[in-house]
JSON list of C-alpha atoms in Angstrom, two decimals:
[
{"chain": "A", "resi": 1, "resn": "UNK", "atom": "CA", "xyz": [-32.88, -6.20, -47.48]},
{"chain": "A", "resi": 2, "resn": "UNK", "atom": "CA", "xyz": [-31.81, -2.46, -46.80]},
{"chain": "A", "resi": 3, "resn": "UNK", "atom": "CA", "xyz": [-27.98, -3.69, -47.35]},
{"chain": "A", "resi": 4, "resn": "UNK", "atom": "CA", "xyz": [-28.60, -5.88, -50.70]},
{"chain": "A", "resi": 5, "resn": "UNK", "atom": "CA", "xyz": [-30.47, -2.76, -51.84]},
{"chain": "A", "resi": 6, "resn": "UNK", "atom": "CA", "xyz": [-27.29, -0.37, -51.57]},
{"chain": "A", "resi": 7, "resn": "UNK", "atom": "CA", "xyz": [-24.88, -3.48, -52.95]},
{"chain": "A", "resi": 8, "resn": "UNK", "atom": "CA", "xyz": [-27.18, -3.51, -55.99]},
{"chain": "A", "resi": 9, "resn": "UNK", "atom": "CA", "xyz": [-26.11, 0.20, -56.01]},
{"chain": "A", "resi": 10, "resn": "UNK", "atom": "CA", "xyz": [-22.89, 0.06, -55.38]},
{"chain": "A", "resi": 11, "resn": "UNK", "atom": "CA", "xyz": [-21.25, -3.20, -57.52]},
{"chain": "A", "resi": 12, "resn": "UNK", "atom": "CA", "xyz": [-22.27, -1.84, -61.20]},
{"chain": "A", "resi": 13, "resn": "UNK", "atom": "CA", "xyz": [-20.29, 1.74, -60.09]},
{"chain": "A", "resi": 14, "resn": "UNK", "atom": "CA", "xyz": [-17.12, -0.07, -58.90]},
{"chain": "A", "resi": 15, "resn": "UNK", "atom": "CA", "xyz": [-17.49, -2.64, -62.15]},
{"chain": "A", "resi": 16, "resn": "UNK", "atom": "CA", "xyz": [-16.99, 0.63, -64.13]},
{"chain": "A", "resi": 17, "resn": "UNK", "atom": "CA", "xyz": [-14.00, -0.15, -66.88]},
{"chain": "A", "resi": 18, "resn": "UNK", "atom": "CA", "xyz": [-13.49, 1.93, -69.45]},
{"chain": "A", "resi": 19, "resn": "UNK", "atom": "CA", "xyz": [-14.59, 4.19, -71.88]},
{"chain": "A", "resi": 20, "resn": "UNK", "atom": "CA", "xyz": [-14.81, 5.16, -75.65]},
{"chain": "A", "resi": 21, "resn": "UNK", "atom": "CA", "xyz": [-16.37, 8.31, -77.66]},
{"chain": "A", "resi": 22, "resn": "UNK", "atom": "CA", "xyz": [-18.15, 6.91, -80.58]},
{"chain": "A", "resi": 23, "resn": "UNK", "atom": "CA", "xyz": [-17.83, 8.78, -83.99]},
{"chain": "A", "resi": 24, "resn": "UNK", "atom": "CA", "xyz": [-21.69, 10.31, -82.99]},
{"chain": "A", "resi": 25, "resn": "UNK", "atom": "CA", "xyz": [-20.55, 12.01, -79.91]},
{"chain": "A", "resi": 26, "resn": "UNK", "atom": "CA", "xyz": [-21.84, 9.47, -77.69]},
{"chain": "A", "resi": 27, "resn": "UNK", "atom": "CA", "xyz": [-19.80, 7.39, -74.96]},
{"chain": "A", "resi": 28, "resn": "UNK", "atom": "CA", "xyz": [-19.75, 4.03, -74.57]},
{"chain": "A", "resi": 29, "resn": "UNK", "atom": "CA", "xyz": [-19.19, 2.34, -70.26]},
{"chain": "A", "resi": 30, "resn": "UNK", "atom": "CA", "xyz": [-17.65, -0.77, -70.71]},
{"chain": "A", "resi": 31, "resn": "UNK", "atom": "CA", "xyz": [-17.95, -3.16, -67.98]},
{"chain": "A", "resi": 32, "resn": "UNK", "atom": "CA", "xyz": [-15.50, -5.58, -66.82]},
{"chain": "A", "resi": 33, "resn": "UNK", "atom": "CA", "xyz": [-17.90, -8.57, -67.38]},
{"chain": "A", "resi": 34, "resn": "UNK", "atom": "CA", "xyz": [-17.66, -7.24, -71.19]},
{"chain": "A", "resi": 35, "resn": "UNK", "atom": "CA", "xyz": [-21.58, -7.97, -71.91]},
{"chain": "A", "resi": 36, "resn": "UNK", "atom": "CA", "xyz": [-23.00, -4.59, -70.97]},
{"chain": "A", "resi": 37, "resn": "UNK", "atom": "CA", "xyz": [-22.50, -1.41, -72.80]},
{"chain": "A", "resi": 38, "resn": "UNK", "atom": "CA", "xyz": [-24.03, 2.04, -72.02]},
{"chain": "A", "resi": 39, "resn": "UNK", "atom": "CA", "xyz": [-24.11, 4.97, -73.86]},
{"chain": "A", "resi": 40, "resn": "UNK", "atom": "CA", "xyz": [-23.96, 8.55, -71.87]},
{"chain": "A", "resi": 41, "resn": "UNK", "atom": "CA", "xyz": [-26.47, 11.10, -72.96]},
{"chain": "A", "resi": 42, "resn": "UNK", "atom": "CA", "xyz": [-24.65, 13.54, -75.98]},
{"chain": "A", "resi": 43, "resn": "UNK", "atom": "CA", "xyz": [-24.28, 16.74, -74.37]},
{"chain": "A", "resi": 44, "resn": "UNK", "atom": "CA", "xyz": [-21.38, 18.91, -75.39]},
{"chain": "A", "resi": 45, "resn": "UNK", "atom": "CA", "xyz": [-18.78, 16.32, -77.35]},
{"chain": "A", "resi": 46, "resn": "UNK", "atom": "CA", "xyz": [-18.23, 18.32, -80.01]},
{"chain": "A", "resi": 47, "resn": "UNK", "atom": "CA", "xyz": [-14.32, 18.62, -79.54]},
{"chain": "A", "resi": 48, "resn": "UNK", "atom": "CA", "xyz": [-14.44, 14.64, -79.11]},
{"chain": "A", "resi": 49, "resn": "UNK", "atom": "CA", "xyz": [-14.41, 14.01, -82.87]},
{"chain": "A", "resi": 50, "resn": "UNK", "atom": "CA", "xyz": [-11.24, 11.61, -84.38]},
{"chain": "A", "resi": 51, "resn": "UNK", "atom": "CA", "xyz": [-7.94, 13.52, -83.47]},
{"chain": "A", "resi": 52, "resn": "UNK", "atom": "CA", "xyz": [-7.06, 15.06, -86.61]},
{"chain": "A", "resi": 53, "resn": "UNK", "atom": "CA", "xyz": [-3.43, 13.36, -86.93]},
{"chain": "A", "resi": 54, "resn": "UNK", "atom": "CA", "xyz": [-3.75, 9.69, -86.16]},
{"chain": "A", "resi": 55, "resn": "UNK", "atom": "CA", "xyz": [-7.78, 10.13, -86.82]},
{"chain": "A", "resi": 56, "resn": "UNK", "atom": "CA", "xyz": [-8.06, 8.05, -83.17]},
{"chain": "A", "resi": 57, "resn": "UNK", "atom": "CA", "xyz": [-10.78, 7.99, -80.78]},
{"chain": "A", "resi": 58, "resn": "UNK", "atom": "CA", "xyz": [-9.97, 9.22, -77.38]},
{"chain": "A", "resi": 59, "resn": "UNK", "atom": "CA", "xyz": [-10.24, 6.36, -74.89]},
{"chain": "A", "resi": 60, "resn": "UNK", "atom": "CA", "xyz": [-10.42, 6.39, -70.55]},
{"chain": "A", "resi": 61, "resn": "UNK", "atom": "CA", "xyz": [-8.86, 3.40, -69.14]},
{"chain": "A", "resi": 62, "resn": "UNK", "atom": "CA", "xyz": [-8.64, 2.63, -65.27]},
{"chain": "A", "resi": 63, "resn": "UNK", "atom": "CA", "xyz": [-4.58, 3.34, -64.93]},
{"chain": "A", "resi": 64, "resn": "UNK", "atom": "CA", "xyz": [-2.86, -0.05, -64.28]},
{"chain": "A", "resi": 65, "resn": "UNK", "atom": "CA", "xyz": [0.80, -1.28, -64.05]},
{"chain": "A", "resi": 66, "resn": "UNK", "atom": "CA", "xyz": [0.46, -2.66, -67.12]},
{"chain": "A", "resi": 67, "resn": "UNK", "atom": "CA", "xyz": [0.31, 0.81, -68.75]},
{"chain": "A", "resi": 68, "resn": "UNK", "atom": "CA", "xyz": [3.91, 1.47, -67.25]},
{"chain": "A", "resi": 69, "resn": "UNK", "atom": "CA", "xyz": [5.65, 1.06, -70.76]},
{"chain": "A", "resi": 70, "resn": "UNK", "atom": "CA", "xyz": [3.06, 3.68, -72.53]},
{"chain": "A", "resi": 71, "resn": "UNK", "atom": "CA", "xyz": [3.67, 6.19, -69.68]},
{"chain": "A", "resi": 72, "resn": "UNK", "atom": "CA", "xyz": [7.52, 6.32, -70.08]},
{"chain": "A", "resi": 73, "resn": "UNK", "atom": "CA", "xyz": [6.79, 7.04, -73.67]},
{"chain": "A", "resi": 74, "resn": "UNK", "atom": "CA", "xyz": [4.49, 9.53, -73.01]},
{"chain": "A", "resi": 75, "resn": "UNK", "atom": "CA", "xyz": [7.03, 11.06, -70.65]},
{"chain": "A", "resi": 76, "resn": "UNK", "atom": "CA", "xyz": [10.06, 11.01, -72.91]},
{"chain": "A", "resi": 77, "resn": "UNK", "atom": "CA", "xyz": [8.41, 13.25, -74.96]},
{"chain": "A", "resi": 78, "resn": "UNK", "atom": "CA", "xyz": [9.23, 16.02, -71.92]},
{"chain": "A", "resi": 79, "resn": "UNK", "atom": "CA", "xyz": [7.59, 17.18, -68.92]},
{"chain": "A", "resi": 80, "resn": "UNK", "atom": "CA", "xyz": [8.56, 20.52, -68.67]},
{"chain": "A", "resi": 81, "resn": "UNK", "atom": "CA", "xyz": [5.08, 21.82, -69.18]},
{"chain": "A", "resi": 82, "resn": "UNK", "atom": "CA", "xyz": [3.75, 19.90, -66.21]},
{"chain": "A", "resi": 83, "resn": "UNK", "atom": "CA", "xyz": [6.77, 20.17, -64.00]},
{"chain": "A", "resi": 84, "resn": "UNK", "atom": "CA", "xyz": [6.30, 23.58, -62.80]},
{"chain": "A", "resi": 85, "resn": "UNK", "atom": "CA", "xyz": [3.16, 22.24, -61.11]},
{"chain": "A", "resi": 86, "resn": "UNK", "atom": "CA", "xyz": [3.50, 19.13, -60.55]},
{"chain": "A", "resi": 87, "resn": "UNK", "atom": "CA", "xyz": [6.96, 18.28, -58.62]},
{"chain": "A", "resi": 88, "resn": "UNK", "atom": "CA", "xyz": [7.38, 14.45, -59.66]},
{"chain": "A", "resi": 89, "resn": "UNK", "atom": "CA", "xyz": [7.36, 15.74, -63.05]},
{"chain": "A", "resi": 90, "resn": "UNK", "atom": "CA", "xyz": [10.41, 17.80, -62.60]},
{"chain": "A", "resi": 91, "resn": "UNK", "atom": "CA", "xyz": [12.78, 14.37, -63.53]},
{"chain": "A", "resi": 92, "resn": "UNK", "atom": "CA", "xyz": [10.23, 12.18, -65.05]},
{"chain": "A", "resi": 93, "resn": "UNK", "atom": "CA", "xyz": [11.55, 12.74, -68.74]},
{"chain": "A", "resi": 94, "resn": "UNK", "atom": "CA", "xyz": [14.16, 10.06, -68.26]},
{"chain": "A", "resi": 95, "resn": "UNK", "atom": "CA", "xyz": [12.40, 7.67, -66.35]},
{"chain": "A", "resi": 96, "resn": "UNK", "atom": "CA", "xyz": [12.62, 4.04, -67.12]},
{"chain": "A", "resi": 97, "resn": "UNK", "atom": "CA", "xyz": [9.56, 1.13, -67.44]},
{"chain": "A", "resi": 98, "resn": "UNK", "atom": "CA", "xyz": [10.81, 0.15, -64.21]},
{"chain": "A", "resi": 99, "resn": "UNK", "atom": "CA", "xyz": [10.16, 3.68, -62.58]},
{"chain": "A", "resi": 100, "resn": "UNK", "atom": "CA", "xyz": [7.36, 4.22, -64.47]},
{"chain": "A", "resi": 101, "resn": "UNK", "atom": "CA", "xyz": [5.54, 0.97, -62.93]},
{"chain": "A", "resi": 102, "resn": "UNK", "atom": "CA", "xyz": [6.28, 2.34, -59.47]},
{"chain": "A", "resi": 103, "resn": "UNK", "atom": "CA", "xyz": [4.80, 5.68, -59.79]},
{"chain": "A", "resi": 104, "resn": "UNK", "atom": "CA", "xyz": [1.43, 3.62, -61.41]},
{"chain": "A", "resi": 105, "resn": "UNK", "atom": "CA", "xyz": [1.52, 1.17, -58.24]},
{"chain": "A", "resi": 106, "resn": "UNK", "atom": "CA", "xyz": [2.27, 4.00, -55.57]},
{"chain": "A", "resi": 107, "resn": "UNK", "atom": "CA", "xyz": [-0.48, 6.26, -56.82]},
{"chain": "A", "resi": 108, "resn": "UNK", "atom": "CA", "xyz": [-2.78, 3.36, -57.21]},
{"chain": "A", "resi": 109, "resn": "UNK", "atom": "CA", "xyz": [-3.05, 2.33, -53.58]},
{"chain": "A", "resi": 110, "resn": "UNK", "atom": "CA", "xyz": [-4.33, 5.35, -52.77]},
{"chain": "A", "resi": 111, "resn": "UNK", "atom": "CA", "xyz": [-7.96, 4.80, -50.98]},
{"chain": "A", "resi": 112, "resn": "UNK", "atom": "CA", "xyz": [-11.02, 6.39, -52.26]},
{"chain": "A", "resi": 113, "resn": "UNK", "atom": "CA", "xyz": [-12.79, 8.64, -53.24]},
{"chain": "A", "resi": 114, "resn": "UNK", "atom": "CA", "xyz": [-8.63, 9.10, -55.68]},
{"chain": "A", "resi": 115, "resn": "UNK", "atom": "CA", "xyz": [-9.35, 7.19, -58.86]},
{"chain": "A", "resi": 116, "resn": "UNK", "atom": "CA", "xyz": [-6.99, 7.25, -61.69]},
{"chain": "A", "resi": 117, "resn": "UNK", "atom": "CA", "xyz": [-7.15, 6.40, -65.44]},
{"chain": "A", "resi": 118, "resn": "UNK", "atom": "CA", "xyz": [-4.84, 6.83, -68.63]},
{"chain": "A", "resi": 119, "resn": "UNK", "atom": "CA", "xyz": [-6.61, 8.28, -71.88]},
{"chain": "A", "resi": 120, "resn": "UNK", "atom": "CA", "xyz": [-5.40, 6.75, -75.36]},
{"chain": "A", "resi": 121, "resn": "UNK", "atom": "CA", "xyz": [-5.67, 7.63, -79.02]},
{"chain": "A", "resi": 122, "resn": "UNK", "atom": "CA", "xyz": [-4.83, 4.11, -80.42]},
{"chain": "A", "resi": 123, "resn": "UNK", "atom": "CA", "xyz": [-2.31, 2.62, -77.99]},
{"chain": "A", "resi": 124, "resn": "UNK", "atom": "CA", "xyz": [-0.90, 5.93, -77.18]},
{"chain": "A", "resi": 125, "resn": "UNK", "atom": "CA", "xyz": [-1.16, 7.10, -73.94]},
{"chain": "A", "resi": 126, "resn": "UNK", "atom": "CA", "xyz": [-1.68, 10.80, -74.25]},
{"chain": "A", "resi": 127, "resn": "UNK", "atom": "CA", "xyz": [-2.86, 11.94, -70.49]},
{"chain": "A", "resi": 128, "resn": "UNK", "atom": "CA", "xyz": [-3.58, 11.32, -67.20]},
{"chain": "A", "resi": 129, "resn": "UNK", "atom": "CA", "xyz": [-7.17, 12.19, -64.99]},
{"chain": "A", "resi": 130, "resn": "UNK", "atom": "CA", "xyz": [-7.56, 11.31, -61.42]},
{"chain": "A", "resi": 131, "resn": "UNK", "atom": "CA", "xyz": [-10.11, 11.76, -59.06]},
{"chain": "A", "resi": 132, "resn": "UNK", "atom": "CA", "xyz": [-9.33, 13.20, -55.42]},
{"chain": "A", "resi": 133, "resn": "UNK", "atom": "CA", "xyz": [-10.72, 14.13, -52.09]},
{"chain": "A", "resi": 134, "resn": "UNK", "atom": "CA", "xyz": [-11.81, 17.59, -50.82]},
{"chain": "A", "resi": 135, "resn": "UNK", "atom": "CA", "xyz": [-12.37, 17.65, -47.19]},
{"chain": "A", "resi": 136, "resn": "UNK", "atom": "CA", "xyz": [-16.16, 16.70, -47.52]},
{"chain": "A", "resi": 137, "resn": "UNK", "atom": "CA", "xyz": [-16.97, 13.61, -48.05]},
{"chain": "A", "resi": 138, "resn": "UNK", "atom": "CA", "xyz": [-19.74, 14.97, -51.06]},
{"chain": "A", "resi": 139, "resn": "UNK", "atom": "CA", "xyz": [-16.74, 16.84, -52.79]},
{"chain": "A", "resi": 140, "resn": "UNK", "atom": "CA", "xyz": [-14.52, 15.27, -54.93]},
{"chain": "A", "resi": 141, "resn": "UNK", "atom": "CA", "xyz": [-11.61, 17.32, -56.45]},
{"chain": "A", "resi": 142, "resn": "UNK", "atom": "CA", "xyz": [-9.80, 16.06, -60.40]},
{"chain": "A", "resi": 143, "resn": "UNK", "atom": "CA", "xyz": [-6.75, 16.59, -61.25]},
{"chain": "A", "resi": 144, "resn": "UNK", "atom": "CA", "xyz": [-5.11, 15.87, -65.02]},
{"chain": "A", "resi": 145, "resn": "UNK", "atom": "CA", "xyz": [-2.04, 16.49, -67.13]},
{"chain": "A", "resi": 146, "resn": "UNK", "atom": "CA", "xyz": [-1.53, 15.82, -70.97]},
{"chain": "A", "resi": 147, "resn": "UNK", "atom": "CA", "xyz": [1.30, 14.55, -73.11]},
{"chain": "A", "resi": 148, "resn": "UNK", "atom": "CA", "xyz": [3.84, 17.06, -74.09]},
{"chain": "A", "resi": 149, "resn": "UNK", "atom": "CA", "xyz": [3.26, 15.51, -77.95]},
{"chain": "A", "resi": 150, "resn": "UNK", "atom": "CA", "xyz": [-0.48, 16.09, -77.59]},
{"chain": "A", "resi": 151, "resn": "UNK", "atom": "CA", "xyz": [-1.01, 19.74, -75.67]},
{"chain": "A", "resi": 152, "resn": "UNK", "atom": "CA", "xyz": [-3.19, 22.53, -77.06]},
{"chain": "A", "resi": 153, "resn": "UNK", "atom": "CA", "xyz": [-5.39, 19.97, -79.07]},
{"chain": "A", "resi": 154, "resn": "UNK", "atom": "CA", "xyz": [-8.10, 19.99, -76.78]},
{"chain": "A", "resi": 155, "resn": "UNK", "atom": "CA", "xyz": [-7.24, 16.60, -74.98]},
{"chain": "A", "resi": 156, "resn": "UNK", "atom": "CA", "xyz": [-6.93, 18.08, -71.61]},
{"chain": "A", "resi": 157, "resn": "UNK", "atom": "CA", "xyz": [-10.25, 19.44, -71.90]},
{"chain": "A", "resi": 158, "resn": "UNK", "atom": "CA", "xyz": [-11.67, 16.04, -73.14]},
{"chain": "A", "resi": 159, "resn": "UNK", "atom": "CA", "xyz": [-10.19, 14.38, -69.66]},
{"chain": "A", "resi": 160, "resn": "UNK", "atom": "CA", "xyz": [-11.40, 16.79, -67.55]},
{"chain": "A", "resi": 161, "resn": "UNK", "atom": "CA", "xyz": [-15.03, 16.10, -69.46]},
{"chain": "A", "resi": 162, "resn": "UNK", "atom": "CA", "xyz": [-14.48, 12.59, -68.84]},
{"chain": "A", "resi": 163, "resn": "UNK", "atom": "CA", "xyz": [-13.64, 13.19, -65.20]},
{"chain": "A", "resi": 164, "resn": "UNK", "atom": "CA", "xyz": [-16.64, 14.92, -64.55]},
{"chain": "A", "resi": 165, "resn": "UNK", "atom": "CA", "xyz": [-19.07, 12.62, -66.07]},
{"chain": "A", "resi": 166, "resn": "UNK", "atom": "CA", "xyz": [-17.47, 9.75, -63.75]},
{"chain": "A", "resi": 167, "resn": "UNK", "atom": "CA", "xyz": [-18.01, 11.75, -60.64]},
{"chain": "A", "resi": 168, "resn": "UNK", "atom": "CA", "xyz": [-21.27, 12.97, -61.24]},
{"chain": "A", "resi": 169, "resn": "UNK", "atom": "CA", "xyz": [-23.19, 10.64, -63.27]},
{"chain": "A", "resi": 170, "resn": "UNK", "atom": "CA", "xyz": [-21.11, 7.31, -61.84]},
{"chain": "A", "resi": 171, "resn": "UNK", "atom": "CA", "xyz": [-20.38, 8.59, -58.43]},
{"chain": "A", "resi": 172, "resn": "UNK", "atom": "CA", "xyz": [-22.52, 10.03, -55.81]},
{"chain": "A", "resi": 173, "resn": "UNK", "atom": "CA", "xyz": [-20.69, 13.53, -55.24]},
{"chain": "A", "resi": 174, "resn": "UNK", "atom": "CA", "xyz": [-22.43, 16.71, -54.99]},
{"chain": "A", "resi": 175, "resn": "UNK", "atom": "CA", "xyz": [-19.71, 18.92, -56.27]},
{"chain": "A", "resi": 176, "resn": "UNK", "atom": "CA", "xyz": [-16.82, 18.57, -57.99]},
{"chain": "A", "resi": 177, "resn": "UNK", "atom": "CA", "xyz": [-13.88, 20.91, -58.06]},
{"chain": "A", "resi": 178, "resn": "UNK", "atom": "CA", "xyz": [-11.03, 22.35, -59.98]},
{"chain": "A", "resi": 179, "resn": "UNK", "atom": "CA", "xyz": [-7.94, 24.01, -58.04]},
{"chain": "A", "resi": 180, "resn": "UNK", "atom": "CA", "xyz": [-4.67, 25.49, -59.93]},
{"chain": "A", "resi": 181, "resn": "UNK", "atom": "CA", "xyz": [-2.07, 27.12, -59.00]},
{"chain": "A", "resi": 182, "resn": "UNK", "atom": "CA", "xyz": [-3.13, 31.03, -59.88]},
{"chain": "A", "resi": 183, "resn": "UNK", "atom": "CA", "xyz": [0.41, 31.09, -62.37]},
{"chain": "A", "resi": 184, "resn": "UNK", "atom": "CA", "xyz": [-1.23, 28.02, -64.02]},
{"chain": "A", "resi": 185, "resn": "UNK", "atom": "CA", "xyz": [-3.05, 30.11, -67.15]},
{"chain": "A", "resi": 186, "resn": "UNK", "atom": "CA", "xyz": [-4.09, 26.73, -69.02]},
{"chain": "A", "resi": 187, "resn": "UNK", "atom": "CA", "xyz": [-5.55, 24.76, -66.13]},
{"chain": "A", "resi": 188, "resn": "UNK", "atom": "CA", "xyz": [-7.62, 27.89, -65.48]},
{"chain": "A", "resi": 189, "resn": "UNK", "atom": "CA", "xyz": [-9.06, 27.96, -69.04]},
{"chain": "A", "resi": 190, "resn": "UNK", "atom": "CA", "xyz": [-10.79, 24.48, -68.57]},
{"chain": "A", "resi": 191, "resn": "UNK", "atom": "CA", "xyz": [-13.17, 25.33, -65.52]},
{"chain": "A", "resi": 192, "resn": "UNK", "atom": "CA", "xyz": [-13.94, 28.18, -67.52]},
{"chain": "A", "resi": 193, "resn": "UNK", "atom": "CA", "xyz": [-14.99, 26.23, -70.72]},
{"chain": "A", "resi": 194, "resn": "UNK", "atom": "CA", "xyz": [-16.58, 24.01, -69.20]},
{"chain": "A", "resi": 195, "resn": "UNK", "atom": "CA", "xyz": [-19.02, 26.14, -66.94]},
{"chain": "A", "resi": 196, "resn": "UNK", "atom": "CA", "xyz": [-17.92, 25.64, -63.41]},
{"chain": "A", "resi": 197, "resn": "UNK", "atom": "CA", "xyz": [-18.63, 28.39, -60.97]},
{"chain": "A", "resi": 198, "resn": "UNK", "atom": "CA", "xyz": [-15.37, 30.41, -59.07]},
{"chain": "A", "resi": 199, "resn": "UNK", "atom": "CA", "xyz": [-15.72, 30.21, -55.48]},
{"chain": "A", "resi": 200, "resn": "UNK", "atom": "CA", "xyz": [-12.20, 31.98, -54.54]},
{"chain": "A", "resi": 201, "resn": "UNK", "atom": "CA", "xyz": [-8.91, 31.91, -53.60]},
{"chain": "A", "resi": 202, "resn": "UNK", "atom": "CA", "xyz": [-6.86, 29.57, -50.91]},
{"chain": "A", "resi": 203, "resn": "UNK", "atom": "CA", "xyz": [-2.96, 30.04, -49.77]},
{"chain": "A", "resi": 204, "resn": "UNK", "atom": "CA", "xyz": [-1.05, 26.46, -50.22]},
{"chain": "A", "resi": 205, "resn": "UNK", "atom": "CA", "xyz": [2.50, 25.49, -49.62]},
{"chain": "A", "resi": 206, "resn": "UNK", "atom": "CA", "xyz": [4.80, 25.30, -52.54]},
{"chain": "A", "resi": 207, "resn": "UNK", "atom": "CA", "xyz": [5.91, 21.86, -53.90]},
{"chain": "A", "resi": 208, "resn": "UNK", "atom": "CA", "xyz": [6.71, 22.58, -57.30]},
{"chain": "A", "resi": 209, "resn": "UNK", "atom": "CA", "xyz": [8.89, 25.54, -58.72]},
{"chain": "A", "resi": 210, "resn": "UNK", "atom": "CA", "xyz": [6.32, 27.48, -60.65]},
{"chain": "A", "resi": 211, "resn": "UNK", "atom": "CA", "xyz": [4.05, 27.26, -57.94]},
{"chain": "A", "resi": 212, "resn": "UNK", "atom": "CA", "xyz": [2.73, 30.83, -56.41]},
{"chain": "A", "resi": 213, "resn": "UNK", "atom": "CA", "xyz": [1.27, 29.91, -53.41]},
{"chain": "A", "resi": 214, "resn": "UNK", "atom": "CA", "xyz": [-2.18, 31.43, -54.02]},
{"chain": "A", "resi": 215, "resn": "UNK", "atom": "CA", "xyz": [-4.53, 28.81, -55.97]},
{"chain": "A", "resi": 216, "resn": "UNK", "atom": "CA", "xyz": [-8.12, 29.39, -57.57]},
{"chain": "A", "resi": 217, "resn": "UNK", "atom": "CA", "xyz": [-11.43, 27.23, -56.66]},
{"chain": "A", "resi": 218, "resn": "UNK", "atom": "CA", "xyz": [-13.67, 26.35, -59.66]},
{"chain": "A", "resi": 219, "resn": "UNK", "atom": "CA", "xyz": [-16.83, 24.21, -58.70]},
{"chain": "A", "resi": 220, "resn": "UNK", "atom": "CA", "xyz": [-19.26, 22.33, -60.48]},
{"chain": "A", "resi": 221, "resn": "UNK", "atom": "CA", "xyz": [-22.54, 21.25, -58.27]},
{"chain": "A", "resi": 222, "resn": "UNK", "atom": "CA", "xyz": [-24.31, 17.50, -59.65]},
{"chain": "A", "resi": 223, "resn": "UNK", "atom": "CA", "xyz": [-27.46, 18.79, -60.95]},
{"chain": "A", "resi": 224, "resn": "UNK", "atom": "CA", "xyz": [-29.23, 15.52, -59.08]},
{"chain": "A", "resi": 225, "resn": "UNK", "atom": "CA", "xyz": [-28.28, 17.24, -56.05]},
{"chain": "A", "resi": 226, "resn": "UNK", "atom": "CA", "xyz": [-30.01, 20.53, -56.97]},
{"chain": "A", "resi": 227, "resn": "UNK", "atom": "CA", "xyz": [-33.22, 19.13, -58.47]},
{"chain": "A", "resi": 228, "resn": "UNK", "atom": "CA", "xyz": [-33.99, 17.03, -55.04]},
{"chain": "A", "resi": 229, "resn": "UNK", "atom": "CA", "xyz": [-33.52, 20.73, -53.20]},
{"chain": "A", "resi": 230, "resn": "UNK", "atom": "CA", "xyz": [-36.12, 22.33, -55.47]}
]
C-alpha cells in the first residue's frame, strides 16, 4: 500500500507537459493525457504579459528533438552573448538541423534530477531552462540562456520564474540555486530580482573564455520545507 501511495505521488509530477501564462497572470500545467489543466497560484507575473512585438504568450515546453529546427533558428541569430559562458555556444551560430538535433538528444539523456525545456512566443523558440544537480540530493541547481533576438526583454527572467515553480511546487527539492560566473553581470541580476538569498563564493575551472574562475551562489529555500520546521 506504502508503494502505490508514493506512485500516486510520483506519476502526475513526471506526466508534467507543458506550460502557458494566461493573459490574467495565471499558468496553466498541461498534462500529457490533455484532459487536466491546472492553474498555479498568481504571485509575481507581472512581466509575463503578451511580448510587446509579436503580442505572444510565453510558453515552457519539455525540450525534444523535434524542436531541433527552432533551435538552429534561434541560434543563427548569434551566440556571442552566451558563448563567453557557455563553451558549446562558442560555434553554435552556424550549426545545422542536423547538429542541432544532436545537442537536444545528448543533453536529453542526461538522468535526473537535469530536466530541460524550450520556451516559445508563437512557434519561436526564444530560450532555454534546465534543471541540474547540486551535490545534495534536496538541491537542485537551473541553468538558462535566451535568444540573441529576444535579450533584455525580460524573457530570461520569465524562465528562470518558470524554473523555479517546477522545482519547488512540482518537485520535491528544498532549495534551489543559481551559480554564475562572477564576470556574468546579467545572470547575477535575476537571483537578485527574484529574491534568492547569497550564500558565497566557489573557485571552478574555466571552460568558456569569459569565464573568471570565481562564481557566486544565490539560493532559494521551498517554503514547504520551512513551514514543516516551524
Amino acid at each position: 500500500r506504502r508503494r502505490l501511495f508514493w506512485w500516486r505521488i510520483l506519476i502526475p509530477m513526471i506526466g508534467m507537459k507543458s506550460c502557458h501564462w494566461r493573459k490574467d497572470g495565471a499558468t496553466t500545467m498541461s498534462r500529457q493525457s490533455g484532459k487536466k489543466k491546472k492553474f498555479l497560484p498568481s504571485t509575481d507575473y507581472s512581466h509575463l504579459k503578451p511580448h510587446r512585438n509579436t503580442g505572444e504568450i510565453l510558453e515552457a515546453k519539455r525540450l525534444k528533438p523535434e524542436h531541433a529546427r527552432q533551435l538552429q533558428i534561434a541560434l543563427n541569430h548569434g551566440t556571442e552573448h552566451i558563448a563567453g559562458y557557455f563553451a558549446w555556444a562558442e560555434n553554435a551560430k552556424s550549426w545545422d538541423t542536423k547538429k542541432c538535433l544532436f545537442w537536444i538528444r545528448q543533453i536529453n539523456r542526461e538522468k535526473l534530477p537535469s530536466e530541460h525545456y524550450a520556451f516559445f512566443l508563437g512557434k519561436e523558440l526564444v530560450g532555454i531552462g534546465s534543471l541540474r544537480p547540486h551535490g545534495d540530493i534536496r538541491s537542485v541547481q537551473m541553468a538558462y540562456w535566451v535568444s540573441k533576438k529576444y535579450i533584455q526583454q525580460g524573457i530570461g527572467k520569465s524562465i528562470a520564474k518558470t524554473m523555479e515553480d517546477l522545482a519547488i511546487k512540482y518537485r520535491p527539492y528544498q532549495f534551489i540555486f543559481i551559480d554564475h560566473d562572477s564576470s556574468n553581470r546579467s545572470s547575477g541580476k535575476i537571483p537578485q530580482n527574484l529574491g534568492y538569498r547569497f550564500v558565497g563564493t566557489f573557485d571552478s575551472d574555466i571552460h568558456a573564455k569569459k569565464e573568471s574562475g570565481l562564481w557566486y551562489s544565490w539560493v532559494k529555500e521551498n517554503p514547504r520545507y520551512s513551514e514543516c520546521e516551524n
